[in-house]
Short mmCIF file of C-alpha atoms and ligand atoms in Angstrom, two decimals:
data_model
loop_
_atom_site.label_atom_id
_atom_site.label_comp_id
_atom_site.label_asym_id
_atom_site.label_seq_id
_atom_site.Cartn_x
_atom_site.Cartn_y
_atom_site.Cartn_z
CA UNK A 1 0.02 -0.14 -0.09
CA UNK A 2 1.38 3.42 -0.90
CA UNK A 3 1.28 6.14 1.69
CA UNK A 4 1.26 9.91 0.73
CA UNK A 5 2.16 12.78 2.57
CA UNK A 6 1.01 16.46 1.82
CA UNK A 7 3.24 19.22 0.22
CA UNK A 8 4.30 22.64 1.40
CA UNK A 9 6.98 25.02 0.79
CA UNK A 10 8.88 22.42 -1.69
CA UNK A 11 8.80 19.56 0.65
CA UNK A 12 6.70 16.65 1.78
CA UNK A 13 5.25 16.61 5.48
CA UNK A 14 3.60 14.15 7.41
CA UNK A 15 0.22 15.53 8.79
CA UNK A 16 0.40 17.27 12.21
CA UNK A 17 -2.17 14.78 13.76
CA UNK A 18 -0.46 11.74 12.33
CA UNK A 19 -3.68 10.76 10.95
CA UNK A 20 -4.47 9.42 7.46
CA UNK A 21 -7.66 8.42 5.25
CA UNK A 22 -7.92 5.29 3.33
CA UNK A 23 -8.33 5.82 -0.29
CA UNK A 24 -10.16 2.83 -1.63
CA UNK A 25 -10.03 1.57 -5.21
CA UNK A 26 -13.56 1.67 -6.68
CA UNK A 27 -12.86 -1.40 -8.91
CA UNK A 28 -11.65 -4.01 -6.52
CA UNK A 29 -12.92 -2.48 -3.12
CA UNK A 30 -9.40 -2.56 -1.71
CA UNK A 31 -7.91 0.09 0.40
CA UNK A 32 -4.73 0.89 -2.09
CA UNK A 33 -3.36 4.13 -0.36
CA UNK A 34 -3.45 6.35 2.47
CA UNK A 35 -3.79 10.40 2.15
CA UNK A 36 -3.13 12.69 5.06
CA UNK A 37 -5.99 14.10 6.94
CA UNK A 38 -4.51 17.71 7.31
CA UNK A 39 -5.45 19.92 10.10
CA UNK A 40 -5.38 23.68 10.74
CA UNK A 41 -1.73 23.54 11.31
CA UNK A 42 -1.05 21.70 8.06
CA UNK A 43 -3.13 24.01 6.30
CA UNK A 44 -1.58 27.10 7.93
CA UNK A 45 1.85 25.52 6.83
CA UNK A 46 0.82 25.42 2.96
CA UNK A 47 -0.91 28.79 3.05
CA UNK A 48 1.97 30.65 4.58
CA UNK A 49 4.25 29.10 1.93
CA UNK A 50 2.19 29.96 -0.74
CA UNK A 51 1.82 33.66 0.63
CA UNK A 52 5.68 33.84 1.24
CA UNK A 53 6.46 32.72 -2.26
CA UNK A 54 4.00 35.11 -3.89
CA UNK A 55 5.16 38.19 -1.37
CA UNK A 56 9.03 37.42 -1.28
CA UNK A 57 9.80 34.47 -3.57
CA UNK A 58 11.10 34.94 -7.38
CA UNK A 59 7.23 33.99 -8.60
CA UNK A 60 5.68 37.14 -7.39
CA UNK A 61 8.54 39.13 -9.14
CA UNK A 62 8.70 36.96 -12.10
CA UNK A 63 8.56 38.55 -15.58
CA UNK A 64 5.21 37.31 -17.27
CA UNK A 65 7.11 35.56 -20.16
CA UNK A 66 9.26 33.58 -17.67
CA UNK A 67 6.40 32.33 -15.98
CA UNK A 68 5.15 31.03 -19.45
CA UNK A 69 8.60 29.26 -19.61
CA UNK A 70 7.52 27.58 -16.17
CA UNK A 71 4.19 26.51 -17.22
CA UNK A 72 5.78 24.95 -20.49
CA UNK A 73 7.92 22.94 -18.24
CA UNK A 74 5.02 21.68 -16.34
CA UNK A 75 3.46 20.72 -19.60
CA UNK A 76 6.68 19.02 -20.65
CA UNK A 77 6.76 17.04 -17.44
CA UNK A 78 2.69 16.21 -17.25
CA UNK A 79 3.22 14.42 -20.70
CA UNK A 80 6.59 12.46 -19.30
CA UNK A 81 4.33 11.06 -16.51
CA UNK A 82 1.18 10.48 -18.01
CA UNK A 83 1.41 6.69 -18.00
CA UNK A 84 1.89 6.79 -14.11
CA UNK A 85 -0.31 9.36 -13.37
CA UNK A 86 -3.21 7.92 -15.53
CA UNK A 87 -2.65 4.58 -13.85
CA UNK A 88 -3.07 6.19 -10.37
CA UNK A 89 -6.24 8.00 -11.36
CA UNK A 90 -7.67 4.69 -12.55
CA UNK A 91 -6.89 3.26 -9.11
CA UNK A 92 -8.35 6.42 -7.27
CA UNK A 93 -11.37 6.88 -9.09
CA UNK A 94 -12.17 4.09 -11.44
CA UNK A 95 -11.76 6.57 -14.50
CA UNK A 96 -10.65 4.46 -17.64
CA UNK A 97 -6.81 4.49 -18.26
CA UNK A 98 -7.53 4.69 -22.20
CA UNK A 99 -9.36 8.07 -21.65
CA UNK A 100 -7.21 9.61 -19.08
CA UNK A 101 -3.60 8.91 -20.07
CA UNK A 102 -3.93 9.94 -23.64
CA UNK A 103 -5.72 13.23 -22.53
CA UNK A 104 -2.77 13.91 -20.11
CA UNK A 105 -0.42 13.60 -23.02
CA UNK A 106 -2.47 15.82 -25.37
CA UNK A 107 -5.20 18.35 -24.49
CA UNK A 108 -4.63 18.37 -20.85
CA UNK A 109 -0.82 19.25 -21.22
CA UNK A 110 -2.08 21.68 -23.84
CA UNK A 111 -3.64 23.49 -20.85
CA UNK A 112 -0.18 24.42 -19.85
CA UNK A 113 1.06 25.32 -23.22
CA UNK A 114 -2.10 27.85 -24.11
CA UNK A 115 -1.61 29.58 -20.64
CA UNK A 116 2.23 29.65 -21.19
CA UNK A 117 1.54 31.53 -24.44
CA UNK A 118 -1.45 33.81 -22.74
CA UNK A 119 1.02 34.63 -19.47
CA UNK A 120 2.40 37.79 -21.41
CA UNK A 121 -0.45 39.03 -23.46
CA UNK A 122 -3.09 40.12 -20.72
CA UNK A 123 -3.11 43.76 -21.63
CA UNK A 124 -4.66 46.49 -19.66
CA UNK A 125 -5.90 49.60 -21.45
CA UNK A 126 -5.56 53.33 -21.60
CA UNK A 127 -8.86 55.07 -20.83
CA UNK A 128 -9.95 58.35 -21.91
CA UNK A 129 -11.09 59.78 -18.67
CA UNK A 130 -12.89 63.03 -18.10
CA UNK A 131 -9.93 64.54 -16.53
CA UNK A 132 -7.69 66.83 -18.39
CA UNK A 133 -3.89 66.24 -18.16
CA UNK A 134 -4.57 62.80 -16.49
CA UNK A 135 -3.05 59.64 -18.00
CA UNK A 136 -5.48 56.61 -16.91
CA UNK A 137 -4.27 52.93 -17.57
CA UNK A 138 -5.39 49.52 -16.25
CA UNK A 139 -3.51 46.68 -15.22
CA UNK A 140 -4.57 42.92 -14.47
CA UNK A 141 -2.47 41.78 -11.41
CA UNK A 142 -2.72 38.40 -9.64
CA UNK A 143 -4.39 37.97 -6.37
CA UNK A 144 -1.41 36.26 -4.50
CA UNK A 145 -2.06 32.76 -2.34
CA UNK A 146 -5.13 31.21 -4.13
CA UNK A 147 -7.08 27.92 -3.08
CA UNK A 148 -8.13 25.51 -5.76
CA UNK A 149 -10.64 22.97 -4.55
CA UNK A 150 -11.59 20.03 -6.90
CA UNK A 151 -14.01 17.34 -7.16
CA UNK A 152 -13.38 13.65 -7.22
CA UNK A 153 -14.72 12.71 -10.64
CA UNK A 154 -11.88 14.22 -12.57
CA UNK A 155 -9.33 15.34 -10.15
CA UNK A 156 -6.37 15.59 -12.36
CA UNK A 157 -8.55 17.41 -15.25
CA UNK A 158 -9.84 19.97 -12.69
CA UNK A 159 -6.45 20.36 -10.93
CA UNK A 160 -4.66 21.10 -14.15
CA UNK A 161 -7.27 23.47 -15.56
CA UNK A 162 -7.05 25.44 -12.12
CA UNK A 163 -3.27 25.33 -11.80
CA UNK A 164 -2.39 26.28 -15.12
CA UNK A 165 -4.68 29.53 -15.40
CA UNK A 166 -3.82 30.52 -11.69
CA UNK A 167 0.06 30.32 -11.99
CA UNK A 168 -0.03 32.02 -15.64
CA UNK A 169 -2.03 34.97 -13.81
CA UNK A 170 0.90 35.15 -11.31
CA UNK A 171 -0.85 33.81 -8.46
CA UNK A 172 0.70 30.85 -5.91
CA UNK A 173 -1.62 28.05 -5.10
CA UNK A 174 -2.88 25.54 -2.55
CA UNK A 175 -4.80 22.87 -4.00
CA UNK A 176 -7.31 20.57 -1.96
CA UNK A 177 -8.61 17.62 -3.78
CA UNK A 178 -11.35 15.41 -2.52
CA UNK A 179 -11.07 12.83 0.41
CA UNK A 180 -12.39 10.37 -2.27
CA UNK A 181 -9.70 10.86 -4.87
CA UNK A 182 -6.54 12.61 -3.63
CA UNK A 183 -3.81 10.37 -4.55
CA UNK A 184 -3.60 11.45 -8.32
CA UNK A 185 -3.21 15.10 -7.29
CA UNK A 186 -0.51 14.11 -4.69
CA UNK A 187 1.07 12.04 -7.66
CA UNK A 188 0.71 15.17 -9.97
CA UNK A 189 2.76 17.22 -7.44
CA UNK A 190 5.52 14.52 -7.03
CA UNK A 191 6.00 14.71 -10.88
CA UNK A 192 5.71 18.69 -10.62
CA UNK A 193 8.94 18.44 -8.39
CA UNK A 194 10.73 17.84 -11.73
CA UNK A 195 9.81 21.10 -13.04
CA UNK A 196 11.73 23.12 -10.27
CA UNK A 197 9.13 25.40 -9.55
CA UNK A 198 10.38 27.97 -6.48
CA UNK A 199 9.16 26.43 -3.02
CA UNK A 200 5.65 27.38 -2.00
CA UNK A 201 4.58 28.17 -5.52
CA UNK A 202 2.34 24.94 -5.46
CA UNK A 203 1.13 23.09 -2.49
CA UNK A 204 -1.37 20.15 -1.98
CA UNK A 205 -3.32 19.59 1.27
CA UNK A 206 -5.57 16.69 1.61
CA UNK A 207 -8.28 15.48 4.22
CA UNK A 208 -11.99 16.06 4.69
CA UNK A 209 -14.03 18.90 2.90
CA UNK A 210 -15.82 20.15 5.86
CA UNK A 211 -12.34 20.40 7.89
CA UNK A 212 -9.30 21.08 5.89
CA UNK A 213 -11.42 22.57 2.85
CA UNK A 214 -13.15 24.95 5.08
CA UNK A 215 -9.75 25.69 7.00
CA UNK A 216 -8.28 26.77 3.69
CA UNK A 217 -10.95 28.85 2.49
CA UNK A 218 -11.11 30.46 5.86
CA UNK A 219 -7.38 31.11 6.14
CA UNK A 220 -6.77 34.82 6.22
CA UNK A 221 -4.09 35.00 3.67
CA UNK A 222 -5.99 32.96 0.90
CA UNK A 223 -7.29 35.81 -1.64
CA UNK A 224 -9.41 33.84 -3.77
CA UNK A 225 -11.24 30.69 -4.23
CA UNK A 226 -11.67 28.50 -7.33
CA UNK A 227 -14.34 25.57 -6.60
CA UNK A 228 -15.41 22.67 -8.04
CA UNK A 229 -17.84 20.29 -6.75
CA UNK A 230 -21.67 20.07 -5.71
CA UNK A 231 -24.00 22.73 -4.78
CA UNK A 232 -23.79 21.87 -0.99
CA UNK A 233 -20.05 22.23 -0.86
CA UNK A 234 -20.10 25.18 -3.03
CA UNK A 235 -22.57 27.12 -0.64
CA UNK A 236 -20.81 26.01 2.39
CA UNK A 237 -17.50 27.23 0.56
CA UNK A 238 -19.27 30.43 -0.48
CA UNK A 239 -20.53 31.51 3.08
CA UNK A 240 -17.07 31.01 4.43
CA UNK A 241 -15.46 32.89 1.93
CA UNK A 242 -18.04 35.68 2.31
CA UNK A 243 -16.96 36.12 5.98
CA UNK A 244 -13.66 37.39 4.82
CA UNK A 245 -15.04 39.10 1.41
CA UNK A 246 -13.09 36.49 -0.83
CA UNK A 247 -13.88 36.40 -4.47
CA UNK A 248 -15.05 32.84 -5.65
CA UNK A 249 -15.19 30.99 -8.84
CA UNK A 250 -17.86 28.29 -8.76
CA UNK A 251 -18.18 25.28 -11.06
CA UNK A 252 -20.85 23.28 -9.94
CA UNK A 253 -23.21 20.61 -11.09
CA UNK A 254 -26.17 20.31 -13.83
CA UNK A 255 -28.99 18.52 -15.02
CA UNK A 256 -28.16 19.48 -18.83
CA UNK A 257 -30.83 18.99 -21.14
CA UNK A 258 -30.39 17.54 -24.85
CA UNK A 259 -33.14 18.67 -27.06
CA UNK A 260 -33.55 16.35 -29.90
CA UNK A 261 -35.95 17.84 -32.57
CA UNK A 262 -38.15 15.47 -35.15
CA UNK A 263 -35.72 17.02 -37.91
CA UNK A 264 -32.45 15.80 -36.26
CA UNK A 265 -30.41 12.86 -37.82
CA UNK A 266 -31.73 10.55 -35.16
CA UNK A 267 -29.04 8.16 -35.42
CA UNK A 268 -26.27 10.77 -34.81
CA UNK A 269 -28.38 12.16 -31.97
CA UNK A 270 -28.78 8.45 -30.49
CA UNK A 271 -24.81 8.51 -30.75
CA UNK A 272 -24.37 11.90 -28.92
CA UNK A 273 -26.85 11.50 -26.25
CA UNK A 274 -25.24 8.10 -25.19
CA UNK A 275 -21.95 9.54 -25.57
CA UNK A 276 -22.80 12.67 -23.58
CA UNK A 277 -23.89 10.68 -20.13
CA UNK A 278 -22.91 7.05 -20.25
CA UNK A 279 -18.99 6.65 -21.12
CA UNK A 280 -17.94 8.06 -17.56
CA UNK A 281 -21.04 6.48 -15.84
CA UNK A 282 -22.57 9.56 -15.76
CA UNK A 283 -19.95 10.90 -13.47
CA UNK A 284 -19.32 14.23 -15.26
CA UNK A 285 -20.82 17.74 -14.47
CA UNK A 286 -21.88 18.45 -17.93
CA UNK A 287 -23.61 14.80 -18.38
CA UNK A 288 -26.71 15.39 -20.63
CA UNK A 289 -28.67 13.82 -18.13
CA UNK A 290 -32.16 15.17 -19.70
CA UNK A 291 -33.28 13.84 -22.88
CA UNK A 292 -36.16 16.39 -24.05
CA UNK A 293 -37.46 14.57 -27.50
CA UNK A 294 -40.21 15.68 -30.01
CA UNK A 295 -43.14 13.42 -29.12
CA UNK A 296 -43.30 12.42 -32.87
CA UNK A 297 -39.86 10.81 -32.63
CA UNK A 298 -40.10 9.71 -29.09
CA UNK A 299 -40.14 6.03 -29.66
CA UNK A 300 -37.77 5.76 -32.47
CA UNK A 301 -35.35 7.84 -30.56
CA UNK A 302 -35.56 5.77 -27.33
CA UNK A 303 -35.25 2.52 -29.68
CA UNK A 304 -32.07 3.81 -31.23
CA UNK A 305 -30.49 4.87 -27.74
CA UNK A 306 -31.45 1.42 -26.45
CA UNK A 307 -29.82 -0.05 -29.40
CA UNK A 308 -26.69 2.09 -28.94
CA UNK A 309 -26.05 1.26 -25.28
CA UNK A 310 -26.71 -2.37 -25.32
CA UNK A 311 -23.48 -2.91 -26.81
CA UNK A 312 -21.89 -1.13 -24.17
CA UNK A 313 -19.25 -3.37 -21.93
CA UNK A 314 -18.93 -2.55 -18.20
CA UNK A 315 -15.57 -3.66 -16.89
CA UNK A 316 -12.04 -2.91 -15.48
CA UNK A 317 -11.19 0.69 -16.31
CA UNK A 318 -7.60 -0.16 -17.11
CA UNK A 319 -8.99 -2.80 -19.80
CA UNK A 320 -8.81 -1.17 -23.12
CA UNK A 321 -11.83 -2.99 -24.15
CA UNK A 322 -14.12 -1.35 -21.52
CA UNK A 323 -16.64 1.17 -22.45
CA UNK A 324 -18.07 2.03 -18.96
CA UNK A 325 -16.01 1.97 -15.77
CA UNK A 326 -17.25 1.82 -12.11
CA UNK A 327 -18.66 4.89 -9.74
CA UNK A 328 -15.89 6.33 -8.05
CA UNK A 329 -16.98 5.77 -4.49
CA UNK A 330 -19.41 3.70 -2.35
CA UNK A 331 -21.68 6.25 -0.74
CA UNK A 332 -21.88 7.78 -4.11
CA UNK A 333 -22.90 4.36 -5.50
CA UNK A 334 -25.51 3.85 -2.96
CA UNK A 335 -27.12 7.30 -3.72
CA UNK A 336 -27.41 6.65 -7.35
CA UNK A 337 -29.32 3.35 -6.55
CA UNK A 338 -31.28 5.12 -4.23
CA UNK A 339 -32.31 7.67 -7.01
CA UNK A 340 -33.11 4.74 -9.43
CA UNK A 341 -35.70 3.36 -6.77
CA UNK A 342 -37.17 6.92 -6.12
CA UNK A 343 -37.59 7.30 -9.93
CA UNK A 344 -39.54 3.90 -9.92
CA UNK A 345 -41.73 4.85 -7.00
CA UNK A 346 -42.41 8.51 -8.50
CA UNK A 347 -43.94 6.59 -11.59
CA UNK A 348 -41.05 6.91 -14.20
CA UNK A 349 -40.81 3.60 -16.70
CA UNK A 350 -37.52 1.95 -16.23
CA UNK A 351 -36.85 1.23 -20.09
CA UNK A 352 -33.26 -0.08 -19.59
CA UNK A 353 -30.70 -0.99 -17.09
CA UNK A 354 -31.40 -0.04 -13.54
CA UNK A 355 -29.31 -2.53 -11.85
CA UNK A 356 -26.05 -2.86 -9.95
CA UNK A 357 -23.86 -5.33 -11.65
CA UNK A 358 -20.69 -7.29 -11.27
CA UNK A 359 -18.39 -7.63 -14.50
CA UNK A 360 -16.45 -10.57 -14.91
CA UNK A 361 -13.17 -8.98 -14.70
CA UNK A 362 -14.04 -6.69 -11.65
CA UNK A 363 -16.60 -8.52 -9.62
CA UNK A 364 -15.85 -6.74 -6.34
CA UNK A 365 -16.59 -3.08 -8.44
CA UNK A 366 -19.07 -0.48 -8.03
CA UNK A 367 -21.05 -0.55 -11.14
CA UNK A 368 -24.38 0.48 -12.60
CA UNK A 369 -25.53 -0.26 -15.91
CA UNK A 370 -26.78 2.42 -17.99
CA UNK A 371 -30.18 3.37 -17.33
CA UNK A 372 -32.79 4.97 -19.02
CA UNK A 373 -36.35 5.97 -17.86
CA UNK A 374 -39.08 7.35 -19.87
CA UNK A 375 -42.71 8.67 -18.78
CA UNK A 376 -40.54 11.38 -16.73
CA UNK A 377 -42.37 14.55 -15.68
CA UNK A 378 -40.78 17.88 -14.99
CA UNK A 379 -41.76 17.62 -11.39
CA UNK A 380 -40.14 14.43 -10.64
CA UNK A 381 -36.82 14.59 -8.60
CA UNK A 382 -35.08 12.65 -11.47
CA UNK A 383 -35.98 15.89 -13.96
CA UNK A 384 -34.64 18.24 -11.38
CA UNK A 385 -31.99 16.94 -9.19
CA UNK A 386 -28.49 15.90 -10.41
CA UNK A 387 -27.92 11.92 -10.10
CA UNK A 388 -24.39 12.29 -11.18
CA UNK A 389 -24.41 8.69 -12.57
CA UNK A 390 -25.64 6.80 -15.49
CA UNK A 391 -29.24 7.54 -15.33
CA UNK A 392 -31.03 9.32 -18.32
CA UNK A 393 -34.62 10.93 -17.76
CA UNK A 394 -36.58 10.92 -21.27
CA UNK A 395 -39.29 13.59 -21.35
CA UNK A 396 -41.43 14.18 -24.66
CA UNK A 397 -42.23 17.92 -25.87
CA UNK A 398 -44.90 18.72 -28.65
CA UNK A 399 -43.38 22.24 -29.78
CA UNK A 400 -40.29 24.18 -29.84
CA UNK A 401 -41.20 26.67 -27.30
CA UNK A 402 -42.31 23.82 -24.64
CA UNK A 403 -39.01 22.31 -25.29
CA UNK A 404 -36.84 25.48 -24.47
CA UNK A 405 -39.36 26.11 -21.45
CA UNK A 406 -38.52 22.49 -20.18
CA UNK A 407 -34.98 22.91 -20.78
CA UNK A 408 -34.75 26.40 -18.82
CA UNK A 409 -37.10 25.00 -16.19
CA UNK A 410 -34.07 23.87 -13.87
CA UNK A 411 -32.30 25.32 -11.05
CA UNK A 412 -29.33 24.35 -12.95
CA UNK A 413 -27.60 25.99 -16.19
CA UNK A 414 -24.45 24.10 -16.97
CA UNK A 415 -24.64 22.72 -20.59
CA UNK A 416 -27.11 21.87 -22.85
CA UNK A 417 -27.11 20.09 -26.53
CA UNK A 418 -29.52 20.89 -29.48
CA UNK A 419 -29.93 18.17 -32.26
CA UNK A 420 -31.74 19.37 -35.43
CA UNK A 421 -30.42 19.39 -39.13
CA UNK A 422 -31.77 23.07 -39.48
CA UNK A 423 -29.03 25.07 -38.52
CA UNK A 424 -30.56 28.12 -38.19
CA UNK A 425 -33.21 26.98 -36.24
CA UNK A 426 -30.67 25.46 -34.01
CA UNK A 427 -28.87 28.59 -33.43
CA UNK A 428 -32.10 30.22 -32.59
CA UNK A 429 -32.67 27.68 -29.88
CA UNK A 430 -29.34 27.85 -28.57
CA UNK A 431 -29.59 31.39 -27.98
CA UNK A 432 -32.51 30.90 -25.71
CA UNK A 433 -31.10 28.09 -23.54
CA UNK A 434 -29.71 29.37 -20.19
CA UNK A 435 -26.71 27.47 -19.91
CA UNK A 436 -23.19 28.35 -19.89
CA UNK A 437 -22.08 25.81 -22.94
CA UNK A 438 -24.60 24.91 -25.63
CA UNK A 439 -23.73 22.16 -28.39
CA UNK A 440 -24.99 21.88 -31.48
CA UNK A 441 -25.24 18.40 -32.98
CA UNK A 442 -22.27 17.50 -30.86
CA UNK A 443 -21.78 17.10 -26.98
CA UNK A 444 -18.85 16.86 -24.56
CA UNK A 445 -16.40 19.20 -26.54
CA UNK A 446 -14.21 21.20 -24.01
CA UNK A 447 -10.84 22.57 -24.89
CA UNK A 448 -8.82 24.91 -23.27
CA UNK A 449 -9.24 27.75 -25.72
CA UNK A 450 -12.86 28.07 -24.91
CA UNK A 451 -14.32 29.39 -21.65
CA UNK A 452 -16.70 26.78 -19.59
CA UNK A 453 -18.86 27.64 -16.52
CA UNK A 454 -22.33 27.99 -15.24
CA UNK A 455 -25.53 29.86 -15.31
CA UNK A 456 -27.82 29.85 -12.28
CA UNK A 457 -27.01 27.39 -9.56
CA UNK A 458 -24.32 25.56 -11.87
CA UNK A 459 -22.07 28.48 -10.83
CA UNK A 460 -20.31 31.72 -11.62
CA UNK A 461 -16.67 32.72 -13.06
CA UNK A 462 -15.40 30.83 -16.00
CA UNK A 463 -12.39 28.41 -16.54
CA UNK A 464 -10.44 27.78 -19.77
CA UNK A 465 -9.83 30.68 -22.44
CA UNK A 466 -8.74 34.06 -21.87
CA UNK A 467 -11.52 34.46 -19.12
CA UNK A 468 -10.20 31.43 -17.47
CA UNK A 469 -7.08 33.49 -16.83
CA UNK A 470 -8.77 36.76 -16.05
CA UNK A 471 -10.85 35.11 -13.28
CA UNK A 472 -7.75 34.86 -11.43
CA UNK A 473 -6.56 38.49 -11.79
CA UNK A 474 -7.80 41.64 -10.30
CA UNK A 475 -7.67 44.99 -12.11
CA UNK A 476 -5.95 48.13 -10.97
CA UNK A 477 -6.80 51.43 -12.36
CA UNK A 478 -3.74 53.95 -12.24
CA UNK A 479 -4.18 57.76 -12.50
CA UNK A 480 -1.05 59.84 -13.59
CA UNK A 481 -1.17 63.74 -13.57
CA UNK A 482 0.80 64.77 -16.62
CA UNK A 483 0.39 68.31 -15.64
CA UNK A 484 2.07 70.23 -12.73
CA UNK A 485 -1.24 71.35 -11.48
CA UNK A 486 -2.22 70.52 -7.88
CA UNK A 487 -4.04 73.17 -6.53
CA UNK A 488 -4.12 74.12 -2.70
CA UNK A 489 -7.87 72.56 -1.85
CA UNK A 490 -8.05 75.16 0.99
CA UNK A 491 -6.53 78.30 -0.77
P1 NDP B 501 -18.30 18.17 -3.24
O1 NDP B 501 -19.05 19.54 -3.38
O2 NDP B 501 -18.79 17.38 -2.08
O3 NDP B 501 -17.21 18.30 -3.03
C1 NDP B 501 -16.27 19.23 -3.93
C2 NDP B 501 -14.98 19.59 -3.09
O4 NDP B 501 -15.17 20.43 -2.16
C3 NDP B 501 -14.22 18.35 -2.59
O5 NDP B 501 -12.64 18.58 -2.43
C4 NDP B 501 -14.65 18.49 -1.22
O6 NDP B 501 -13.80 17.71 -0.08
C5 NDP B 501 -14.59 19.99 -0.98
N1 NDP B 501 -15.61 20.57 0.19
C6 NDP B 501 -16.94 19.95 0.60
N2 NDP B 501 -17.33 20.66 1.54
C7 NDP B 501 -16.50 21.66 1.84
C8 NDP B 501 -16.62 22.78 2.57
N3 NDP B 501 -17.49 23.02 3.35
N4 NDP B 501 -15.51 23.73 2.34
C9 NDP B 501 -14.55 23.55 1.72
N5 NDP B 501 -14.25 22.55 0.90
C10 NDP B 501 -15.42 21.63 1.03
O7 NDP B 501 -18.66 17.64 -4.67
P2 NDP B 501 -18.22 16.43 -5.31
O8 NDP B 501 -16.86 16.12 -4.94
O9 NDP B 501 -19.47 15.27 -4.49
O10 NDP B 501 -18.35 16.49 -6.84
C11 NDP B 501 -19.45 16.26 -7.37
C12 NDP B 501 -20.00 17.41 -7.91
O11 NDP B 501 -19.10 18.36 -8.51
C13 NDP B 501 -21.25 17.31 -8.90
O12 NDP B 501 -22.20 18.03 -8.68
C14 NDP B 501 -20.58 17.71 -10.16
O13 NDP B 501 -21.50 18.12 -11.08
C15 NDP B 501 -19.80 18.76 -9.65
N6 NDP B 501 -18.70 19.24 -10.81
C16 NDP B 501 -18.52 20.34 -11.53
C17 NDP B 501 -17.61 20.55 -12.45
C18 NDP B 501 -17.61 21.87 -13.21
O14 NDP B 501 -16.84 22.04 -13.89
N7 NDP B 501 -18.66 22.58 -13.22
C19 NDP B 501 -16.78 19.45 -12.91
C20 NDP B 501 -16.85 18.22 -11.99
C21 NDP B 501 -17.57 18.02 -11.05
P3 NDP B 501 -14.47 16.04 0.17
O15 NDP B 501 -14.67 15.50 -1.01
O16 NDP B 501 -13.14 15.74 1.06
O17 NDP B 501 -15.54 16.54 1.30
#
């Protein structure tokens, strides 16, 4: 079994309390690693290091293009360590190795290269203020030590997105992954030691959200919090941050609708809707978990969907032949099964799946079949609450207006999909959907260049793109008087 320590000020430390938490492999049910249970003293050590590195270390004074070079090294190190990091993430949360490892080598490494290039390109402006003789200009500046709190479903992806943008902006970082999947972030830090960042620039603490996470958010020297997780943890974090007037970036959950119109290519839509939820077993924030389908093609669409998913192979996440891996941890697995029972009790019709299963090559794992419910109505829990599992709710509509109304009738607004061969109509519908990302005739695309984030209770602030870096910066307005005129106010 592997025991990790936490990382602060360029060194590995044992937790002050001496306590560790078990990390359980969701495919085997075995405790495979132990992670530190950091307390207030440990969090303080990491935050002080980040603060010192920003205020007094080379990082805070570094030229933007030098930061860019440091970020490029992080990208290179990520590629060099992708195999081992992918294996650890698979053990940590059951993510399929064939998805994570190539991603680390390509589009996730690109996060570092993208922000490396952007580090010296964020420009302020000269503003024509109504004040004669005054030169007014703006500067984008980093906040200082920032906290990055990540969820268990994609710890490496979320950490990389946050670290790349926060560091490029000139901040120093303390990262806190979920207690359910912290090992891959600790291993990422082990790899990043090869990039020779100055001590304190990047630090990792682990432990319980309500304790370690809350201590981190509450620390006086943390100037901004970037949070990815659920509404409950997000609201608690926002409340804690509000006590100290700290800005927060919130990347929360969703109940994202997929609108399939009768004029869509139904086979394309069936492939896209299935791909938009089932391969990660529904454990993606942007899962398209509500299928709104035009009544006239409802039965044909459901039939096509069932045909697509009936060939899905559940199994060990390191087996290249596996399509769907396990649920990342036991309490979440139990939650999903409860949601399935609740949907049945509420009158939804189970059209496919709905069971926990034991695949041959991973008989002790936490697997749930891809599941489809029809006869779902807007008032059901299944139509309104995030399951964060492989459960698709199908709801028919009879007009475009009704489809848009139902799509927007949600407390969430993270993503949406529109399937239609009439591009002009698809664009008109996309304009009216209250979601941070809308996909037309595709789903699940996300690259570093384009911002992601939520409307409504799916969050605020953005990650990725130029906006993702500016979210980690604050604007200073500078006023310079070019005239020698400073009249005596009391003359
Ligand atoms: P949680 O909100 O439970 O946890 C998220 C993170 O916050 C974890 O590190 C957790 O630690 C920590 N945390 C929990 N409570 C507090 C607190 N009071 N103060 C500080 N930190 C705290 O979410 P999940 O981990 O269950 O993740 C699933 C959710 O994340 C889903 O809703 C999903 O949609 C969303 N998500 C959103 C994404 C986006 O980009 N919009 C991307 C991925 C997921 P611990 O786990 O140790 O309790």
